[in-house]
Amino acid sequence: MSDERFEIPKDMKSMAEASFEQARKTFEHFLASAQQTASSIEDKGATVRAGAKDISARAIGFAEKNVQASLDYAQQPLHAKDLGDVMRLHSEYVQAQMKALAEQASEMGQIMTQTAMEAAKPKN
């Protein structure tokens, strides 16, 4: 047996150390990017949840208004003087509800668009 010890040539050792250091930096960069992406996803999730909560609250509010309008209308024909009065009340109710539904649909569309845009914004 020889007493000679195996030594890695200095050039190879330097190259291996540089490669290891580069690999370590790349891995650290990868981890930092992954953490940032996870944080961004959590933020977007919170934005979407808040938007969904707002949309749900508005939908419930609209439903309450629409039911109340229907209940109010249901009593009106009982006090009508004649068939012409009933027809006028019905026409007014239908027109009011169509206007209300169009406004509600527009408002919901705006909220949904705003929520989608907020969720798509990059966090700085």
Coordinates of N, CA, C and O in Angstrom, one line a residue:
M1 N 0.8 -1.2 0.0 CA 0.0 0.0 0.0 C 0.9 1.2 0.0 O 1.9 1.3 0.7
S2 N 0.4 2.2 -0.6 CA 1.1 3.4 -0.7 C 0.6 4.4 0.3 O -0.5 4.4 0.7
D3 N 1.5 5.2 0.8 CA 1.2 6.2 1.8 C 0.7 7.5 1.1 O 0.4 8.5 1.8
E4 N 0.7 7.5 -0.2 CA 0.2 8.7 -0.9 C -1.3 8.9 -0.7 O -2.1 7.9 -0.8
R5 N -1.6 10.1 -0.5 CA -3.1 10.4 -0.3 C -3.6 11.0 -1.7 O -2.9 11.7 -2.3
F6 N -4.8 10.6 -1.9 CA -5.4 11.1 -3.1 C -5.9 12.5 -2.9 O -6.5 12.8 -1.9
E7 N -5.5 13.4 -3.8 CA -5.9 14.8 -3.7 C -6.6 15.2 -5.0 O -6.1 14.9 -6.0
I8 N -7.6 16.0 -4.8 CA -8.3 16.5 -6.0 C -7.5 17.7 -6.5 O -7.1 18.6 -5.7
P9 N -7.2 17.7 -7.7 CA -6.5 18.8 -8.3 C -7.2 20.2 -8.0 O -8.4 20.2 -7.9
K10 N -6.3 21.2 -7.8 CA -6.9 22.5 -7.4 C -7.9 23.0 -8.4 O -8.9 23.6 -8.0
D11 N -7.6 22.9 -9.6 CA -8.5 23.4 -10.6 C -9.9 22.7 -10.5 O -10.9 23.4 -10.6
M12 N -9.9 21.4 -10.4 CA -11.1 20.6 -10.3 C -11.9 21.0 -9.0 O -13.1 21.2 -9.0
K13 N -11.1 21.2 -7.9 CA -11.7 21.6 -6.6 C -12.3 23.0 -6.7 O -13.5 23.2 -6.3
S14 N -11.7 23.9 -7.4 CA -12.2 25.3 -7.5 C -13.5 25.2 -8.4 O -14.5 25.9 -8.1
M15 N -13.4 24.4 -9.4 CA -14.6 24.3 -10.3 C -15.8 23.6 -9.6 O -16.9 24.1 -9.7
A16 N -15.5 22.6 -8.8 CA -16.6 21.9 -8.0 C -17.2 22.9 -7.0 O -18.4 23.0 -6.8
E17 N -16.3 23.7 -6.3 CA -16.8 24.7 -5.3 C -17.7 25.7 -6.0 O -18.7 26.1 -5.5
A18 N -17.2 26.2 -7.2 CA -18.0 27.2 -7.9 C -19.3 26.6 -8.4 O -20.3 27.3 -8.3
S19 N -19.3 25.4 -8.8 CA -20.6 24.8 -9.2 C -21.5 24.6 -8.1 O -22.7 24.8 -8.2
F20 N -20.9 24.2 -6.9 CA -21.8 24.0 -5.7 C -22.4 25.4 -5.3 O -23.5 25.5 -5.0
E21 N -21.5 26.4 -5.3 CA -22.0 27.7 -4.9 C -23.1 28.2 -5.9 O -24.1 28.8 -5.5
Q22 N -22.9 28.0 -7.2 CA -23.9 28.4 -8.2 C -25.2 27.6 -7.9 O -26.3 28.2 -8.0
A23 N -25.1 26.3 -7.7 CA -26.3 25.5 -7.4 C -27.0 26.0 -6.1 O -28.2 26.0 -6.1
R24 N -26.2 26.3 -5.1 CA -26.8 26.8 -3.9 C -27.6 28.1 -4.1 O -28.7 28.3 -3.7
K25 N -27.0 29.0 -4.9 CA -27.6 30.3 -5.2 C -28.9 30.1 -6.0 O -29.9 30.7 -5.8
T26 N -28.8 29.2 -7.0 CA -30.0 28.9 -7.8 C -31.1 28.3 -7.0 O -32.3 28.7 -7.1
F27 N -30.8 27.4 -6.0 CA -31.8 26.8 -5.2 C -32.4 27.9 -4.3 O -33.6 27.9 -4.1
E28 N -31.6 28.7 -3.7 CA -32.1 29.8 -2.8 C -33.0 30.7 -3.6 O -34.1 31.2 -3.1
H29 N -32.6 31.0 -4.8 CA -33.5 31.9 -5.7 C -34.8 31.2 -6.0 O -35.9 31.8 -6.0
F30 N -34.7 29.9 -6.3 CA -35.9 29.1 -6.5 C -36.9 29.1 -5.3 O -38.1 29.4 -5.4
L31 N -36.3 28.9 -4.1 CA -37.1 29.0 -2.9 C -37.7 30.3 -2.6 O -38.9 30.4 -2.3
A32 N -37.0 31.4 -2.9 CA -37.5 32.7 -2.7 C -38.7 33.0 -3.7 O -39.7 33.6 -3.3
S33 N -38.5 32.6 -4.9 CA -39.5 32.7 -5.9 C -40.8 31.9 -5.6 O -41.9 32.4 -5.7
A34 N -40.6 30.7 -5.1 CA -41.7 29.9 -4.7 C -42.5 30.5 -3.5 O -43.7 30.5 -3.5
Q35 N -41.7 31.0 -2.5 CA -42.4 31.7 -1.4 C -43.2 32.9 -1.9 O -44.3 33.2 -1.4
Q36 N -42.6 33.7 -2.8 CA -43.3 34.9 -3.3 C -44.5 34.5 -4.0 O -45.6 35.1 -3.9
T37 N -44.4 33.5 -4.9 CA -45.6 33.0 -5.6 C -46.7 32.5 -4.7 O -47.9 32.8 -4.8
A38 N -46.3 31.8 -3.6 CA -47.3 31.3 -2.7 C -48.0 32.4 -2.0 O -49.2 32.5 -1.8
S39 N -47.2 33.4 -1.6 CA -47.8 34.6 -0.9 C -48.7 35.4 -1.9 O -49.8 35.8 -1.5
S40 N -48.3 35.5 -3.1 CA -49.2 36.1 -4.1 C -50.5 35.4 -4.3 O -51.6 36.0 -4.4
I41 N -50.4 34.1 -4.3 CA -51.6 33.3 -4.5 C -52.5 33.5 -3.3 O -53.7 33.6 -3.4
E42 N -51.9 33.5 -2.1 CA -52.7 33.7 -0.9 C -53.4 35.1 -0.9 O -54.6 35.2 -0.6
D43 N -52.7 36.1 -1.4 CA -53.3 37.5 -1.5 C -54.4 37.5 -2.5 O -55.4 38.1 -2.3
K44 N -54.2 36.8 -3.6 CA -55.2 36.8 -4.7 C -56.4 36.0 -4.1 O -57.6 36.4 -4.4
G45 N -56.2 35.0 -3.4 CA -57.3 34.2 -2.8 C -58.1 35.0 -1.9 O -59.3 35.0 -1.9
A46 N -57.4 35.9 -1.1 CA -58.1 36.7 -0.2 C -58.9 37.8 -0.9 O -60.1 38.1 -0.6
T47 N -58.4 38.3 -2.0 CA -59.1 39.3 -2.8 C -60.3 38.6 -3.5 O -61.4 39.2 -3.4
V48 N -60.2 37.4 -4.0 CA -61.3 36.7 -4.6 C -62.4 36.4 -3.5 O -63.6 36.6 -3.8
R49 N -61.9 36.0 -2.4 CA -62.9 35.6 -1.3 C -63.7 36.9 -0.9 O -64.9 36.9 -0.7
A50 N -63.0 38.0 -0.8 CA -63.6 39.3 -0.4 C -64.6 39.7 -1.5 O -65.7 40.1 -1.2
G51 N -64.2 39.5 -2.7 CA -65.1 39.9 -3.8 C -66.3 39.0 -3.9 O -67.4 39.4 -4.1
A52 N -66.1 37.7 -3.6 CA -67.2 36.7 -3.6 C -68.2 37.0 -2.5 O -69.4 36.9 -2.6
K53 N -67.6 37.4 -1.3 CA -68.4 37.8 -0.2 C -69.3 39.0 -0.5 O -70.5 39.1 -0.2
D54 N -68.7 40.0 -1.2 CA -69.4 41.2 -1.6 C -70.5 40.9 -2.6 O -71.6 41.3 -2.5
I55 N -70.2 40.0 -3.6 CA -71.2 39.6 -4.6 C -72.3 38.9 -3.9 O -73.5 39.2 -4.2
S56 N -72.0 38.0 -3.0 CA -73.1 37.3 -2.3 C -74.0 38.2 -1.5 O -75.2 38.1 -1.5
A57 N -73.3 39.2 -0.8 CA -74.1 40.1 0.0 C -75.0 41.0 -0.9 O -76.2 41.2 -0.6
R58 N -74.5 41.4 -2.0 CA -75.3 42.2 -3.0 C -76.4 41.3 -3.5 O -77.6 41.8 -3.6
A59 N -76.2 40.1 -3.9 CA -77.2 39.2 -4.4 C -78.3 39.0 -3.4 O -79.5 39.1 -3.8
I60 N -78.0 38.8 -2.2 CA -79.0 38.7 -1.1 C -79.8 40.0 -1.0 O -81.0 39.9 -0.8
G61 N -79.1 41.1 -1.0 CA -79.8 42.4 -0.9 C -80.7 42.6 -2.1 O -81.9 43.1 -1.9
F62 N -80.3 42.2 -3.3 CA -81.2 42.4 -4.4 C -82.4 41.4 -4.3 O -83.5 41.8 -4.6
A63 N -82.2 40.2 -3.9 CA -83.3 39.3 -3.7 C -84.3 39.8 -2.7 O -85.5 39.7 -2.9
E64 N -83.8 40.4 -1.6 CA -84.7 41.0 -0.6 C -85.5 42.1 -1.2 O -86.7 42.2 -1.0
K65 N -84.9 43.0 -1.9 CA -85.6 44.1 -2.6 C -86.6 43.6 -3.6 O -87.8 44.1 -3.6
N66 N -86.3 42.6 -4.4 CA -87.2 42.0 -5.4 C -88.4 41.3 -4.7 O -89.5 41.5 -5.2
V67 N -88.1 40.6 -3.7 CA -89.2 39.9 -2.9 C -90.2 41.0 -2.3 O -91.4 40.9 -2.4
Q68 N -89.5 42.0 -1.7 CA -90.4 43.1 -1.1 C -91.2 43.8 -2.2 O -92.4 44.1 -2.0
A69 N -90.6 44.1 -3.3 CA -91.4 44.7 -4.4 C -92.5 43.8 -4.9 O -93.6 44.3 -5.2
S70 N -92.3 42.5 -4.9 CA -93.3 41.6 -5.4 C -94.5 41.5 -4.3 O -95.6 41.5 -4.7
L71 N -94.1 41.5 -3.0 CA -95.1 41.6 -2.0 C -95.9 42.8 -2.0 O -97.1 42.8 -1.8
D72 N -95.2 44.0 -2.2 CA -95.9 45.3 -2.3 C -96.9 45.2 -3.5 O -98.0 45.7 -3.3
Y73 N -96.4 44.7 -4.6 CA -97.3 44.7 -5.8 C -98.5 43.8 -5.6 O -99.6 44.1 -6.0
A74 N -98.3 42.7 -4.9 CA -99.3 41.7 -4.7 C -100.5 42.3 -3.9 O -101.7 41.9 -4.2
Q75 N -100.3 43.3 -3.1 CA -101.4 44.0 -2.4 C -102.1 45.0 -3.2 O -103.2 45.3 -3.0
Q76 N -101.3 45.6 -4.1 CA -101.9 46.8 -4.9 C -103.2 46.4 -5.7 O -104.1 47.2 -5.6
P77 N -103.2 45.3 -6.4 CA -104.4 45.0 -7.2 C -105.6 44.8 -6.3 O -106.8 45.0 -6.8
L78 N -105.4 44.5 -5.1 CA -106.6 44.3 -4.2 C -107.3 45.6 -3.9 O -108.5 45.6 -3.6
H79 N -106.6 46.7 -4.1 CA -107.2 48.0 -3.9 C -107.6 48.7 -5.2 O -107.9 49.9 -5.2
A80 N -107.4 48.0 -6.3 CA -107.7 48.6 -7.6 C -109.2 48.9 -7.8 O -110.0 48.1 -7.2
K81 N -109.5 49.9 -8.5 CA -110.9 50.3 -8.7 C -111.6 49.5 -9.9 O -112.8 49.2 -9.8
D82 N -110.8 49.2 -10.9 CA -111.3 48.4 -12.0 C -110.2 47.7 -12.7 O -109.0 47.7 -12.3
L83 N -110.5 47.0 -13.8 CA -109.5 46.2 -14.6 C -108.4 47.1 -15.2 O -107.3 46.7 -15.2
G84 N -108.8 48.3 -15.6 CA -107.8 49.2 -16.2 C -106.8 49.6 -15.1 O -105.6 49.7 -15.4
D85 N -107.2 49.8 -13.9 CA -106.3 50.1 -12.8 C -105.4 48.9 -12.5 O -104.2 49.1 -12.3
V86 N -105.9 47.7 -12.5 CA -105.1 46.5 -12.3 C -104.0 46.4 -13.4 O -102.8 46.2 -13.2
M87 N -104.4 46.7 -14.7 CA -103.5 46.6 -15.8 C -102.4 47.7 -15.7 O -101.2 47.4 -15.9
R88 N -102.7 48.9 -15.3 CA -101.8 50.0 -15.1 C -100.8 49.6 -14.0 O -99.6 49.7 -14.1
L89 N -101.3 49.1 -12.8 CA -100.4 48.6 -11.7 C -99.5 47.5 -12.2 O -98.3 47.6 -11.8
H90 N -100.0 46.6 -12.9 CA -99.2 45.5 -13.4 C -98.1 46.0 -14.3 O -96.9 45.6 -14.2
S91 N -98.4 46.9 -15.2 CA -97.5 47.5 -16.2 C -96.4 48.3 -15.4 O -95.2 48.1 -15.7
E92 N -96.8 49.1 -14.4 CA -95.8 49.8 -13.6 C -94.9 48.9 -12.9 O -93.7 49.1 -12.8
Y93 N -95.4 47.8 -12.3 CA -94.6 46.8 -11.6 C -93.6 46.2 -12.5 O -92.4 46.1 -12.2
V94 N -94.1 45.7 -13.7 CA -93.2 45.0 -14.6 C -92.1 46.0 -15.1 O -90.9 45.6 -15.1
Q95 N -92.4 47.2 -15.4 CA -91.4 48.2 -15.8 C -90.4 48.5 -14.7 O -89.2 48.5 -14.9
A96 N -90.9 48.7 -13.5 CA -90.0 48.9 -12.4 C -89.1 47.7 -12.1 O -87.9 47.9 -11.8
Q97 N -89.6 46.5 -12.2 CA -88.8 45.3 -12.0 C -87.8 45.1 -13.1 O -86.6 44.8 -12.8
M98 N -88.1 45.4 -14.3 CA -87.2 45.3 -15.4 C -86.0 46.3 -15.2 O -84.9 45.9 -15.4
K99 N -86.4 47.5 -14.8 CA -85.4 48.5 -14.6 C -84.5 48.1 -13.4 O -83.2 48.2 -13.5
A100 N -85.1 47.6 -12.3 CA -84.3 47.2 -11.2 C -83.4 46.0 -11.5 O -82.2 46.0 -11.1
L101 N -83.9 45.0 -12.3 CA -83.1 43.9 -12.7 C -81.9 44.3 -13.6 O -80.8 43.8 -13.4
A102 N -82.2 45.2 -14.5 CA -81.1 45.7 -15.4 C -80.0 46.4 -14.5 O -78.8 46.2 -14.7
E103 N -80.4 47.2 -13.6 CA -79.5 47.9 -12.7 C -78.7 46.9 -11.8 O -77.5 47.1 -11.7
Q104 N -79.4 46.0 -11.3 CA -78.8 44.9 -10.5 C -77.7 44.1 -11.3 O -76.6 43.9 -10.8
A105 N -78.1 43.7 -12.5 CA -77.2 43.0 -13.4 C -76.0 43.8 -13.7 O -74.8 43.3 -13.7
S106 N -76.2 45.1 -14.0 CA -75.0 46.0 -14.3 C -74.1 46.1 -13.1 O -72.9 46.0 -13.2
E107 N -74.7 46.3 -11.9 CA -73.9 46.4 -10.7 C -73.1 45.1 -10.4 O -71.9 45.2 -10.0
M108 N -73.8 44.0 -10.5 CA -73.1 42.7 -10.3 C -72.0 42.5 -11.3 O -70.9 42.1 -10.9
G109 N -72.2 42.9 -12.6 CA -71.1 42.8 -13.6 C -69.9 43.7 -13.2 O -68.8 43.2 -13.4
Q110 N -70.2 44.9 -12.7 CA -69.1 45.8 -12.3 C -68.3 45.2 -11.2 O -67.1 45.2 -11.1
I111 N -69.0 44.6 -10.2 CA -68.4 44.1 -9.0 C -67.5 42.9 -9.4 O -66.4 42.7 -9.0
M112 N -68.1 42.0 -10.3 CA -67.3 40.8 -10.7 C -66.1 41.2 -11.5 O -65.0 40.7 -11.4
T113 N -66.2 42.2 -12.4 CA -65.1 42.7 -13.2 C -64.0 43.3 -12.3 O -62.8 43.0 -12.4
Q114 N -64.5 44.1 -11.3 CA -63.5 44.7 -10.4 C -62.8 43.7 -9.6 O -61.6 43.7 -9.4
T115 N -63.5 42.7 -9.1 CA -62.9 41.6 -8.3 C -61.9 40.8 -9.2 O -60.8 40.5 -8.7
A116 N -62.2 40.5 -10.4 CA -61.3 39.8 -11.3 C -60.1 40.7 -11.6 O -58.9 40.1 -11.6
M117 N -60.2 42.0 -11.8 CA -59.1 42.8 -12.0 C -58.2 42.9 -10.8 O -57.0 42.9 -10.9
E118 N -58.8 43.0 -9.6 CA -58.0 43.1 -8.4 C -57.2 41.8 -8.2 O -56.1 41.8 -7.8
A119 N -57.9 40.7 -8.5 CA -57.2 39.4 -8.3 C -56.0 39.2 -9.3 O -55.1 38.5 -9.0
A120 N -56.2 39.8 -10.5 CA -55.2 39.7 -11.5 C -54.0 40.7 -11.4 O -52.9 40.5 -12.0
K121 N -54.2 41.7 -10.5 CA -53.1 42.6 -10.3 C -51.9 42.0 -9.6 O -52.0 41.3 -8.7
P122 N -50.7 42.3 -10.1 CA -49.5 41.7 -9.5 C -49.3 42.5 -8.2 O -49.5 43.7 -8.1
K123 N -48.9 41.8 -7.1 CA -48.6 42.4 -5.8 C -47.1 42.8 -5.9 O -46.2 42.1 -6.3
N124 N -46.8 44.0 -5.4 CA -45.4 44.5 -5.4 C -44.8 44.3 -4.1 O -45.3 44.3 -3.1

